[in-house]
Amino acid sequence: MPLPPASGTGRYFAKAAKSIRLLRHGCTNRPFFHISVTQRRRPNSLPVIEQLGSYDPMPNMDNEKLVALNLERIKYWLGHGAHVTPPVAELLGLAGFFPIHPRSYMTAWRNRATERENLAKEAEKAAEDKDA
Amino acid sequence: MSLLKLLKNNTRNVLIKCNESQLIFISSRKLSIVPSSYDGENPAPKFFSSGIQILLKRLTRPDYAKVFRKRSNSNAPMLETPQYKFLTDEELQIEKEKANQSADRLLQMPPVVKVHEPINDVLSKDPALVGFDSAKYLFTDISFGVANEHRLIVERDPDGILRSCDHDVRKRLNQIYFPMLGRKIREPLIFADDEKLHSLLDRQKYEYVLDRACVQYEPDEPKFQKVTSITYQHIDTNMQYDLLRSTRHFGPLAFYLTWHKCMDSLMFELVQTGAIREAVLLMSLRHAVHGDLKNGADSDALGKQVLTTPVQLSKSEYLTEEDIQLDNKCIECLDAYIVNNSTMKSQQGLALQGFREYYQQMVELSRGLKKAHGTA
């Protein structure tokens, strides 16, 4: 089935709440996301109002994750009071468009902590091996 | 028919096999060309100035038989039958005007500009984001109607720094989201592998290399200038200028040689083939770019006179008195250049002497003809 146009074919109610969210478009074991604006209280399987970008969470051969954002249309929908889900807010924060999302700081801090623990464990192991 | 084909294929195989030892020889040979790019003074103002553009276009010596030749039939499933029409003079004029316009479009020269500066623009530093991800995040603004060079493309590095992307990344992302026909995301092998490029150059596929470089690179990229400068120098050392005439690449070639003050073998070729007026145009190009010729004012004046005459695609068999006058002036002007500024004095002097003798014969012949016809 071909993808719907980026301008969207979803039904659109002016006063209903809208949300900018990630929609999974990949296949099994290969996630790929569209950043889309949809009616907030509607299943993700329905056509969207508009596609605003894309996000590829799997790093490419240069170890990069690619994000495309149609900032002009994002601003438009934000101006119309669209709600932004946390994953999208995190991406926009990393892009420098929003303030950094608190959850990004939390992830960073947790990752650093695990790395420290792992290093400590390795050091311990190395010391034990030396003793033995 | 099929037998013939088989034979052809086989002979090619045999040839390839015979050439294998030679091929190794070719590939192991290194070309001693040092690429140079426009990284000092910006050449763009001079290249785009109208006087120099006119000179370069004239030096291209556009031959419409070559400009409009069929270059490939890859896009056409079958050849079109030519159309023959009876036209009145006015209609013919209109058709010629159309042909001129489309030739101008085909002969548009790739711009000669300075190499771009690297982008080093840190937007924000956030050390609290260290460890968020081991991969880089690249953000591209895909808003409608923004030109590739003005598109907002930023990256968030694993160390939490948000910065503008450099040119190579920008180019890759632009190609991913807004692909350009014929441009590859990974560098094609002919540019990535020096041996492949040199083998193409040795086979004198200059136009192919330059066309391909124009599609693959932007004119202000260092790689573009490297590839083109290698090609230009290869053409210069082998004196194969004719392969680029009537193509869009001759102007940049002439400009490159003039800019680096090594246009003397081009000048030599022009004198040798008897294109004496174009040699004067080349002199005035040199004077317009560097302004270091002793008789620069003379060559400029003469060049303006030459520009009013039509392009000489072949040697004219019949000379009018004005032609003779103009050519004699050109010879004098060139003589002064060879004495004062040339780096190939003896060769160019000899070539000019040869041309003089040939020209004398031509003049006598055409004057004799005139007399015989009783028009003198």
Short mmCIF file of C-alpha atoms in Angstrom, two decimals:
data_model
loop_
_atom_site.label_atom_id
_atom_site.label_comp_id
_atom_site.label_asym_id
_atom_site.label_seq_id
_atom_site.Cartn_x
_atom_site.Cartn_y
_atom_site.Cartn_z
CA MET A 1 0.00 0.00 0.00
CA PRO A 2 1.48 3.38 -0.92
CA LEU A 3 2.05 5.90 1.83
CA PRO A 4 -0.52 8.69 2.15
CA PRO A 5 0.69 12.16 1.05
CA ALA A 6 2.60 14.22 3.64
CA SER A 7 -0.17 16.80 3.59
CA GLY A 8 -2.29 14.06 5.20
CA THR A 9 -5.70 12.69 4.45
CA GLY A 10 -7.00 12.35 8.00
CA ARG A 11 -10.31 13.84 9.07
CA TYR A 12 -9.79 17.13 10.75
CA PHE A 13 -11.88 18.88 13.38
CA ALA A 14 -10.74 22.42 14.06
CA LYS A 15 -11.59 22.43 17.76
CA ALA A 16 -10.55 18.89 18.67
CA ALA A 17 -7.21 18.46 20.46
CA LYS A 18 -4.27 17.50 18.27
CA SER A 19 -0.99 15.92 19.08
CA ILE A 20 2.43 15.80 17.41
CA ARG A 21 3.71 12.28 17.90
CA LEU A 22 5.94 9.54 16.55
CA LEU A 23 4.18 6.96 14.38
CA ARG A 24 5.99 3.70 13.82
CA HIS A 25 6.32 2.98 10.09
CA GLY A 26 9.11 0.41 9.97
CA CYS A 27 8.76 -3.33 9.88
CA THR A 28 9.72 -6.09 12.31
CA ASN A 29 13.09 -5.38 13.95
CA ARG A 30 13.49 -2.24 11.90
CA PRO A 31 11.82 0.76 13.54
CA PHE A 32 11.27 3.92 11.56
CA PHE A 33 9.12 6.79 12.68
CA HIS A 34 7.10 9.53 11.08
CA ILE A 35 6.62 12.68 13.10
CA SER A 36 2.97 13.42 12.46
CA VAL A 37 0.17 15.58 13.73
CA THR A 38 -3.01 13.63 14.46
CA GLN A 39 -6.25 13.98 16.36
CA ARG A 40 -5.29 13.29 19.94
CA ARG A 41 -7.99 10.76 20.79
CA ARG A 42 -7.75 8.58 17.76
CA PRO A 43 -5.85 5.34 17.05
CA ASN A 44 -2.53 5.60 15.25
CA SER A 45 -3.69 3.28 12.49
CA LEU A 46 -5.89 6.00 10.97
CA PRO A 47 -4.62 8.51 8.38
CA VAL A 48 -2.83 11.51 9.89
CA ILE A 49 -3.65 15.19 9.48
CA GLU A 50 -0.13 16.02 8.33
CA GLN A 51 3.33 14.50 8.39
CA LEU A 52 5.90 16.87 9.88
CA GLY A 53 9.11 14.89 9.60
CA SER A 54 10.77 11.56 10.17
CA TYR A 55 13.10 9.92 12.67
CA ASP A 56 15.37 6.95 12.01
CA PRO A 57 16.41 5.53 15.39
CA MET A 58 18.93 3.06 13.94
CA PRO A 59 22.39 4.60 13.51
CA ASN A 60 23.67 4.55 9.93
CA MET A 61 27.14 3.46 8.80
CA ASP A 62 28.62 6.75 10.08
CA ASN A 63 26.97 6.19 13.49
CA GLU A 64 24.42 8.94 13.00
CA LYS A 65 20.68 9.07 13.66
CA LEU A 66 18.83 11.13 11.08
CA VAL A 67 15.93 13.36 12.01
CA ALA A 68 13.98 15.49 9.55
CA LEU A 69 11.77 18.26 10.87
CA ASN A 70 9.47 20.53 8.94
CA LEU A 71 9.96 23.38 11.40
CA GLU A 72 7.65 25.75 9.56
CA ARG A 73 4.67 23.37 9.87
CA ILE A 74 5.64 22.36 13.42
CA LYS A 75 5.49 26.02 14.41
CA TYR A 76 2.11 26.30 12.72
CA TRP A 77 0.63 23.38 14.64
CA LEU A 78 2.20 24.53 17.91
CA GLY A 79 0.56 27.88 17.28
CA HIS A 80 -2.74 26.05 16.94
CA GLY A 81 -2.24 24.52 20.37
CA ALA A 82 -1.12 21.03 19.34
CA HIS A 83 0.12 18.84 22.16
CA VAL A 84 3.65 17.40 21.82
CA THR A 85 4.39 13.89 23.10
CA PRO A 86 7.57 13.37 25.17
CA PRO A 87 9.60 11.48 22.50
CA VAL A 88 9.01 14.27 20.00
CA ALA A 89 9.69 16.89 22.65
CA GLU A 90 13.00 15.14 23.38
CA LEU A 91 13.99 15.24 19.71
CA LEU A 92 12.99 18.89 19.39
CA GLY A 93 14.97 19.63 22.54
CA LEU A 94 18.08 17.95 21.16
CA ALA A 95 17.62 19.92 17.92
CA GLY A 96 17.72 23.16 19.91
CA PHE A 97 14.15 24.03 18.98
CA PHE A 98 12.72 23.37 22.46
CA PRO A 99 14.51 23.51 25.82
CA ILE A 100 16.19 20.16 26.54
CA HIS A 101 13.56 17.73 27.86
CA PRO A 102 14.13 16.66 31.50
CA ARG A 103 13.87 13.05 30.42
CA SER A 104 16.94 13.53 28.15
CA TYR A 105 18.93 14.68 31.18
CA MET A 106 17.66 11.70 33.15
CA THR A 107 18.69 9.25 30.43
CA ALA A 108 22.09 10.87 30.13
CA TRP A 109 22.63 10.76 33.86
CA ARG A 110 21.52 7.10 34.13
CA ASN A 111 23.74 6.09 31.21
CA ARG A 112 26.71 7.80 32.82
CA ALA A 113 25.96 6.06 36.13
CA THR A 114 25.78 2.60 34.50
CA GLU A 115 29.00 3.25 32.66
CA ARG A 116 30.71 4.24 35.89
CA GLU A 117 29.43 1.07 37.56
CA ASN A 118 30.62 -1.07 34.67
CA LEU A 119 34.04 0.52 34.81
CA ALA A 120 34.24 -0.06 38.53
CA LYS A 121 33.23 -3.72 38.08
CA GLU A 122 35.86 -4.20 35.38
CA ALA A 123 38.52 -2.63 37.55
CA GLU A 124 37.51 -4.95 40.41
CA LYS A 125 37.65 -7.96 38.14
CA ALA A 126 41.07 -6.96 36.84
CA ALA A 127 42.34 -6.56 40.41
CA GLU A 128 40.96 -10.01 41.35
CA ASP A 129 42.60 -11.58 38.31
CA LYS A 130 45.90 -10.03 39.30
CA ASP A 131 45.63 -11.36 42.84
CA ALA A 132 44.75 -14.86 41.63
CA MET B 1 25.12 -11.64 -37.78
CA SER B 2 25.41 -13.46 -34.48
CA LEU B 3 28.68 -15.01 -35.63
CA LEU B 4 30.04 -11.57 -36.29
CA LYS B 5 28.98 -10.43 -32.84
CA LEU B 6 30.60 -13.45 -31.24
CA LEU B 7 33.78 -12.73 -33.13
CA LYS B 8 33.71 -9.13 -32.00
CA ASN B 9 33.20 -10.08 -28.39
CA ASN B 10 35.93 -12.65 -28.57
CA THR B 11 38.42 -10.28 -30.10
CA ARG B 12 37.68 -7.89 -27.30
CA ASN B 13 38.31 -10.61 -24.74
CA VAL B 14 41.55 -11.48 -26.45
CA LEU B 15 42.54 -7.86 -26.51
CA ILE B 16 41.77 -7.48 -22.84
CA LYS B 17 43.84 -10.56 -22.07
CA CYS B 18 46.72 -9.29 -24.14
CA ASN B 19 46.51 -5.96 -22.41
CA GLU B 20 46.55 -7.35 -18.90
CA SER B 21 50.26 -6.99 -18.45
CA GLN B 22 50.05 -3.49 -19.86
CA LEU B 23 47.14 -2.63 -17.62
CA ILE B 24 49.19 -3.43 -14.56
CA PHE B 25 51.88 -1.24 -15.97
CA ILE B 26 49.44 1.62 -16.46
CA SER B 27 47.92 1.33 -13.02
CA SER B 28 51.28 1.27 -11.29
CA ARG B 29 52.34 4.45 -13.05
CA LYS B 30 51.77 7.59 -11.05
CA LEU B 31 50.87 10.85 -12.69
CA SER B 32 53.04 13.62 -11.38
CA ILE B 33 50.31 16.26 -11.46
CA VAL B 34 50.00 18.49 -8.43
CA PRO B 35 46.39 19.65 -8.11
CA SER B 36 45.88 23.33 -7.39
CA SER B 37 42.69 25.05 -6.30
CA TYR B 38 41.46 28.60 -6.16
CA ASP B 39 42.25 29.06 -2.48
CA GLY B 40 43.99 32.44 -2.49
CA GLU B 41 42.32 35.42 -4.10
CA ASN B 42 38.67 34.96 -5.06
CA PRO B 43 38.48 34.44 -8.84
CA ALA B 44 34.70 34.88 -9.02
CA PRO B 45 34.53 38.68 -9.61
CA LYS B 46 36.94 38.38 -12.51
CA PHE B 47 35.38 35.22 -13.94
CA PHE B 48 31.87 36.68 -13.90
CA SER B 49 32.83 40.10 -15.26
CA SER B 50 31.12 40.53 -18.60
CA GLY B 51 34.29 41.23 -20.58
CA ILE B 52 35.95 37.99 -19.48
CA GLN B 53 32.75 35.96 -19.97
CA ILE B 54 32.56 37.18 -23.58
CA LEU B 55 36.23 36.32 -24.17
CA LEU B 56 35.83 32.84 -22.68
CA LYS B 57 32.69 32.13 -24.71
CA ARG B 58 34.45 33.21 -27.87
CA LEU B 59 37.54 31.13 -27.07
CA THR B 60 35.23 28.10 -26.74
CA ARG B 61 34.81 28.34 -30.54
CA PRO B 62 31.30 26.85 -30.55
CA ASP B 63 30.74 24.51 -33.46
CA TYR B 64 27.02 23.68 -33.51
CA ALA B 65 27.68 20.33 -35.14
CA LYS B 66 29.50 19.36 -31.92
CA VAL B 67 27.32 21.28 -29.46
CA PHE B 68 24.14 19.55 -30.66
CA ARG B 69 25.68 16.15 -31.33
CA LYS B 70 23.85 13.10 -30.02
CA ARG B 71 25.74 12.19 -26.88
CA SER B 72 23.98 9.02 -25.85
CA ASN B 73 20.90 7.08 -26.77
CA SER B 74 20.37 5.78 -23.27
CA ASN B 75 17.24 7.84 -22.72
CA ALA B 76 15.79 7.41 -26.19
CA PRO B 77 14.31 3.99 -26.89
CA MET B 78 14.73 4.62 -30.61
CA LEU B 79 16.32 7.25 -32.76
CA GLU B 80 14.07 10.00 -34.02
CA THR B 81 13.78 10.62 -37.71
CA PRO B 82 15.04 14.06 -38.62
CA GLN B 83 12.44 16.51 -39.86
CA TYR B 84 12.97 18.51 -43.00
CA LYS B 85 10.92 21.64 -43.51
CA PHE B 86 10.63 24.37 -46.08
CA LEU B 87 11.00 27.70 -44.29
CA THR B 88 10.84 31.31 -45.34
CA ASP B 89 13.74 33.57 -44.48
CA GLU B 90 11.95 34.95 -41.41
CA GLU B 91 11.06 31.51 -40.12
CA LEU B 92 14.65 30.39 -40.67
CA GLN B 93 15.84 33.38 -38.67
CA ILE B 94 13.51 32.42 -35.82
CA GLU B 95 14.74 28.83 -35.89
CA LYS B 96 18.36 30.00 -35.85
CA GLU B 97 17.59 32.24 -32.89
CA LYS B 98 16.12 29.25 -31.05
CA ALA B 99 19.20 27.17 -31.85
CA ASN B 100 21.44 29.96 -30.55
CA GLN B 101 19.51 30.10 -27.31
CA SER B 102 19.64 26.38 -26.70
CA ALA B 103 23.36 26.36 -27.58
CA ASP B 104 23.90 29.11 -25.00
CA ARG B 105 22.15 26.95 -22.45
CA LEU B 106 24.28 23.91 -23.34
CA LEU B 107 27.46 25.98 -23.22
CA GLN B 108 26.81 27.55 -19.82
CA MET B 109 30.15 27.43 -18.06
CA PRO B 110 30.45 25.88 -14.60
CA PRO B 111 31.28 28.78 -12.28
CA VAL B 112 34.83 29.35 -11.09
CA VAL B 113 34.75 30.35 -7.43
CA LYS B 114 36.93 30.23 -4.36
CA VAL B 115 37.04 27.11 -2.18
CA HIS B 116 34.51 27.35 0.66
CA GLU B 117 35.58 27.88 4.25
CA PRO B 118 34.84 25.08 6.75
CA ILE B 119 31.79 25.71 8.94
CA ASN B 120 32.73 25.78 12.60
CA ASP B 121 29.75 27.15 14.44
CA VAL B 122 28.95 25.89 17.94
CA LEU B 123 25.34 26.72 18.85
CA SER B 124 25.25 25.45 22.42
CA LYS B 125 27.25 23.34 24.85
CA ASP B 126 25.40 21.10 27.31
CA PRO B 127 27.77 18.87 29.32
CA ALA B 128 24.78 17.39 31.18
CA LEU B 129 23.87 15.53 27.98
CA VAL B 130 27.13 13.55 27.87
CA GLY B 131 26.21 9.86 27.74
CA PHE B 132 22.71 10.43 26.36
CA ASP B 133 23.53 8.45 23.24
CA SER B 134 26.63 7.07 21.61
CA ALA B 135 25.43 8.15 18.16
CA LYS B 136 25.26 11.61 16.66
CA TYR B 137 21.86 13.13 15.97
CA LEU B 138 21.52 15.03 12.68
CA PHE B 139 18.57 17.37 12.37
CA THR B 140 17.48 18.68 8.99
CA ASP B 141 14.88 21.38 8.51
CA ILE B 142 12.80 20.17 5.57
CA SER B 143 10.57 23.27 5.36
CA PHE B 144 9.19 23.88 1.90
CA GLY B 145 10.92 26.31 -0.45
CA VAL B 146 14.32 26.64 1.22
CA ALA B 147 17.38 26.39 -1.04
CA ASN B 148 19.90 23.62 -0.32
CA GLU B 149 22.63 26.04 0.69
CA HIS B 150 20.38 27.89 3.15
CA ARG B 151 18.81 24.82 4.73
CA LEU B 152 19.15 24.56 8.50
CA ILE B 153 21.15 21.42 9.31
CA VAL B 154 22.52 20.88 12.83
CA GLU B 155 24.05 18.01 14.75
CA ARG B 156 23.99 17.04 18.41
CA ASP B 157 27.26 15.32 19.22
CA PRO B 158 27.60 12.61 21.91
CA ASP B 159 29.43 15.17 24.08
CA GLY B 160 26.32 17.36 24.18
CA ILE B 161 27.50 20.06 21.79
CA LEU B 162 24.97 21.41 19.30
CA ARG B 163 26.72 22.68 16.17
CA SER B 164 26.07 23.48 12.52
CA CYS B 165 27.11 20.67 10.20
CA ASP B 166 30.11 20.93 7.94
CA HIS B 167 29.83 21.01 4.16
CA ASP B 168 30.25 17.28 3.48
CA VAL B 169 27.51 16.32 5.95
CA ARG B 170 25.23 19.06 4.65
CA LYS B 171 25.71 17.79 1.13
CA ARG B 172 24.95 14.20 2.14
CA LEU B 173 21.78 15.14 4.00
CA ASN B 174 20.60 17.43 1.22
CA GLN B 175 21.11 14.54 -1.18
CA ILE B 176 19.17 12.18 1.14
CA TYR B 177 16.13 14.41 1.61
CA PHE B 178 16.22 16.34 -1.69
CA PRO B 179 18.02 14.10 -4.17
CA MET B 180 19.65 15.57 -7.23
CA LEU B 181 19.54 13.49 -10.39
CA GLY B 182 22.87 11.77 -11.10
CA ARG B 183 24.55 12.73 -7.82
CA LYS B 184 25.58 9.83 -5.60
CA ILE B 185 25.54 9.85 -1.80
CA ARG B 186 28.81 7.91 -1.69
CA GLU B 187 31.62 9.26 -3.81
CA PRO B 188 31.77 7.47 -7.19
CA LEU B 189 34.77 5.23 -7.71
CA ILE B 190 36.24 7.38 -10.47
CA PHE B 191 36.78 10.19 -7.98
CA ALA B 192 37.53 8.09 -4.91
CA ASP B 193 40.17 5.98 -6.66
CA ASP B 194 43.02 7.95 -8.22
CA GLU B 195 44.03 5.10 -10.48
CA LYS B 196 40.57 4.94 -12.05
CA LEU B 197 40.64 8.67 -12.67
CA HIS B 198 44.08 8.49 -14.22
CA SER B 199 43.12 5.61 -16.44
CA LEU B 200 40.18 7.70 -17.70
CA LEU B 201 42.46 10.65 -18.27
CA ASP B 202 44.94 8.48 -20.15
CA ARG B 203 42.09 7.39 -22.40
CA GLN B 204 41.34 11.11 -22.89
CA LYS B 205 37.77 10.96 -21.53
CA TYR B 206 38.12 14.53 -20.31
CA GLU B 207 34.61 15.65 -21.05
CA TYR B 208 33.13 12.64 -19.27
CA VAL B 209 35.23 13.30 -16.17
CA LEU B 210 34.36 16.99 -16.09
CA ASP B 211 30.64 16.40 -16.67
CA ARG B 212 30.59 13.81 -13.94
CA ALA B 213 32.45 16.16 -11.57
CA CYS B 214 29.92 18.90 -12.29
CA VAL B 215 27.06 16.63 -11.27
CA GLN B 216 28.76 15.12 -8.24
CA TYR B 217 30.29 18.23 -6.68
CA GLU B 218 29.51 21.85 -6.04
CA PRO B 219 31.91 24.27 -7.73
CA ASP B 220 33.27 25.57 -4.42
CA GLU B 221 34.19 22.14 -3.10
CA PRO B 222 37.91 21.38 -2.73
CA LYS B 223 37.40 17.95 -4.34
CA PHE B 224 35.80 19.49 -7.44
CA GLN B 225 38.66 21.90 -7.85
CA LYS B 226 41.17 19.11 -7.31
CA VAL B 227 39.61 16.84 -9.95
CA THR B 228 39.15 19.63 -12.48
CA SER B 229 42.66 20.99 -11.97
CA ILE B 230 44.15 17.52 -12.52
CA THR B 231 42.08 17.15 -15.69
CA TYR B 232 42.99 20.61 -16.97
CA GLN B 233 46.68 20.00 -16.36
CA HIS B 234 46.48 16.63 -18.10
CA ILE B 235 44.85 18.30 -21.10
CA ASP B 236 47.49 21.02 -21.02
CA THR B 237 50.45 18.64 -20.98
CA ASN B 238 48.95 16.54 -23.81
CA MET B 239 47.79 19.61 -25.79
CA GLN B 240 44.33 18.06 -26.31
CA TYR B 241 42.42 21.34 -26.17
CA ASP B 242 40.35 20.38 -29.19
CA LEU B 243 38.50 17.74 -27.16
CA LEU B 244 37.03 20.45 -24.95
CA ARG B 245 36.27 23.01 -27.66
CA SER B 246 32.53 23.60 -28.20
CA THR B 247 31.84 22.23 -24.71
CA ARG B 248 30.97 24.13 -21.56
CA HIS B 249 34.32 23.22 -19.98
CA PHE B 250 36.62 25.12 -22.32
CA GLY B 251 35.98 28.49 -20.67
CA PRO B 252 36.97 27.31 -17.18
CA LEU B 253 39.98 25.53 -18.70
CA ALA B 254 41.19 28.71 -20.39
CA PHE B 255 40.49 30.68 -17.23
CA TYR B 256 42.37 28.16 -15.08
CA LEU B 257 45.42 28.23 -17.36
CA THR B 258 45.39 32.01 -17.50
CA TRP B 259 44.86 32.40 -13.77
CA HIS B 260 47.87 30.20 -13.02
CA LYS B 261 49.90 31.88 -15.79
CA CYS B 262 50.52 28.66 -17.70
CA MET B 263 48.54 29.40 -20.86
CA ASP B 264 51.61 29.38 -23.11
CA SER B 265 51.07 25.91 -24.52
CA LEU B 266 47.47 26.86 -25.31
CA MET B 267 48.81 29.95 -27.02
CA PHE B 268 51.32 27.76 -28.88
CA GLU B 269 48.52 25.44 -30.05
CA LEU B 270 46.45 28.42 -31.24
CA VAL B 271 49.37 29.83 -33.23
CA GLN B 272 50.26 26.43 -34.60
CA THR B 273 46.73 25.78 -35.86
CA GLY B 274 46.56 29.28 -37.29
CA ALA B 275 43.85 30.60 -34.96
CA ILE B 276 45.76 33.86 -34.70
CA ARG B 277 42.74 35.94 -33.73
CA GLU B 278 41.92 33.68 -30.83
CA ALA B 279 45.54 33.97 -29.71
CA VAL B 280 44.99 37.71 -29.45
CA LEU B 281 41.79 37.09 -27.50
CA LEU B 282 43.78 34.89 -25.13
CA MET B 283 46.25 37.75 -24.72
CA SER B 284 43.50 40.16 -23.83
CA LEU B 285 42.12 37.56 -21.40
CA ARG B 286 45.52 37.42 -19.74
CA HIS B 287 45.60 41.18 -19.58
CA ALA B 288 42.08 41.33 -18.13
CA VAL B 289 42.95 38.76 -15.44
CA HIS B 290 46.46 39.84 -14.49
CA GLY B 291 47.13 43.12 -16.30
CA ASP B 292 50.81 42.27 -16.71
CA LEU B 293 51.23 42.46 -20.50
CA LYS B 294 53.44 45.18 -21.92
CA ASN B 295 51.22 45.73 -24.95
CA GLY B 296 48.01 45.07 -23.00
CA ALA B 297 46.17 48.11 -24.31
CA ASP B 298 46.93 47.12 -27.91
CA SER B 299 45.70 43.57 -27.39
CA ASP B 300 42.52 44.84 -25.69
CA ALA B 301 41.73 47.15 -28.59
CA LEU B 302 42.51 44.43 -31.10
CA GLY B 303 40.48 41.89 -29.13
CA LYS B 304 37.42 44.15 -29.29
CA GLN B 305 37.91 44.33 -33.06
CA VAL B 306 38.22 40.55 -33.29
CA LEU B 307 35.03 40.03 -31.26
CA THR B 308 33.00 41.80 -33.96
CA THR B 309 34.11 39.27 -36.59
CA PRO B 310 32.32 35.90 -36.91
CA VAL B 311 33.78 32.72 -35.38
CA GLN B 312 36.24 30.97 -37.69
CA LEU B 313 35.52 27.25 -37.52
CA SER B 314 37.72 26.33 -40.47
CA LYS B 315 40.44 28.11 -42.35
CA SER B 316 38.89 30.57 -44.78
CA GLU B 317 39.90 30.11 -48.37
CA TYR B 318 39.17 33.60 -49.45
CA LEU B 319 40.59 36.67 -47.68
CA THR B 320 39.23 40.18 -47.98
CA GLU B 321 41.46 43.23 -47.52
CA GLU B 322 39.97 43.89 -44.05
CA ASP B 323 40.76 40.35 -43.01
CA ILE B 324 44.35 40.74 -44.13
CA GLN B 325 44.70 44.02 -42.26
CA LEU B 326 43.27 42.59 -39.06
CA ASP B 327 45.37 39.44 -39.25
CA ASN B 328 48.54 41.43 -39.83
CA LYS B 329 47.78 43.51 -36.76
CA CYS B 330 47.18 40.32 -34.79
CA ILE B 331 50.52 38.90 -35.91
CA GLU B 332 52.35 42.04 -34.80
CA CYS B 333 50.59 42.07 -31.45
CA LEU B 334 51.43 38.43 -30.91
CA ASP B 335 55.03 39.01 -31.86
CA ALA B 336 55.33 41.60 -29.12
CA TYR B 337 53.76 39.17 -26.62
CA ILE B 338 56.20 36.41 -27.57
CA VAL B 339 59.19 38.72 -27.13
CA ASN B 340 58.07 40.27 -23.86
CA ASN B 341 55.92 37.87 -21.87
CA SER B 342 56.03 34.36 -23.29
CA THR B 343 57.68 31.44 -21.48
CA MET B 344 57.88 29.39 -24.69
CA LYS B 345 59.61 32.03 -26.78
CA SER B 346 61.47 29.85 -29.29
CA GLN B 347 58.61 27.42 -30.02
CA GLN B 348 55.98 30.11 -30.32
CA GLY B 349 58.32 32.25 -32.41
CA LEU B 350 58.88 29.36 -34.81
CA ALA B 351 55.16 28.61 -35.00
CA LEU B 352 54.41 32.26 -35.69
CA GLN B 353 57.08 32.34 -38.39
CA GLY B 354 55.50 29.28 -40.01
CA PHE B 355 52.10 30.92 -39.87
CA ARG B 356 53.48 34.10 -41.39
CA GLU B 357 54.88 32.25 -44.38
CA TYR B 358 51.66 30.30 -44.86
CA TYR B 359 49.63 33.47 -44.53
CA GLN B 360 51.78 35.28 -47.07
CA GLN B 361 51.00 32.54 -49.57
CA MET B 362 47.30 32.79 -48.79
CA VAL B 363 47.34 36.55 -49.26
CA GLU B 364 49.10 36.25 -52.59
CA LEU B 365 46.69 33.59 -53.71
CA SER B 366 43.57 35.52 -52.80
CA ARG B 367 44.92 38.74 -54.36
CA GLY B 368 45.80 36.81 -57.53
CA LEU B 369 42.31 35.32 -57.60
CA LYS B 370 40.79 38.75 -57.26
CA LYS B 371 42.89 40.01 -60.11
CA ALA B 372 41.93 37.05 -62.26
CA HIS B 373 38.26 37.69 -61.55
CA GLY B 374 38.81 41.35 -62.33
CA THR B 375 37.35 42.50 -59.01
CA ALA B 376 40.55 44.03 -57.62
#
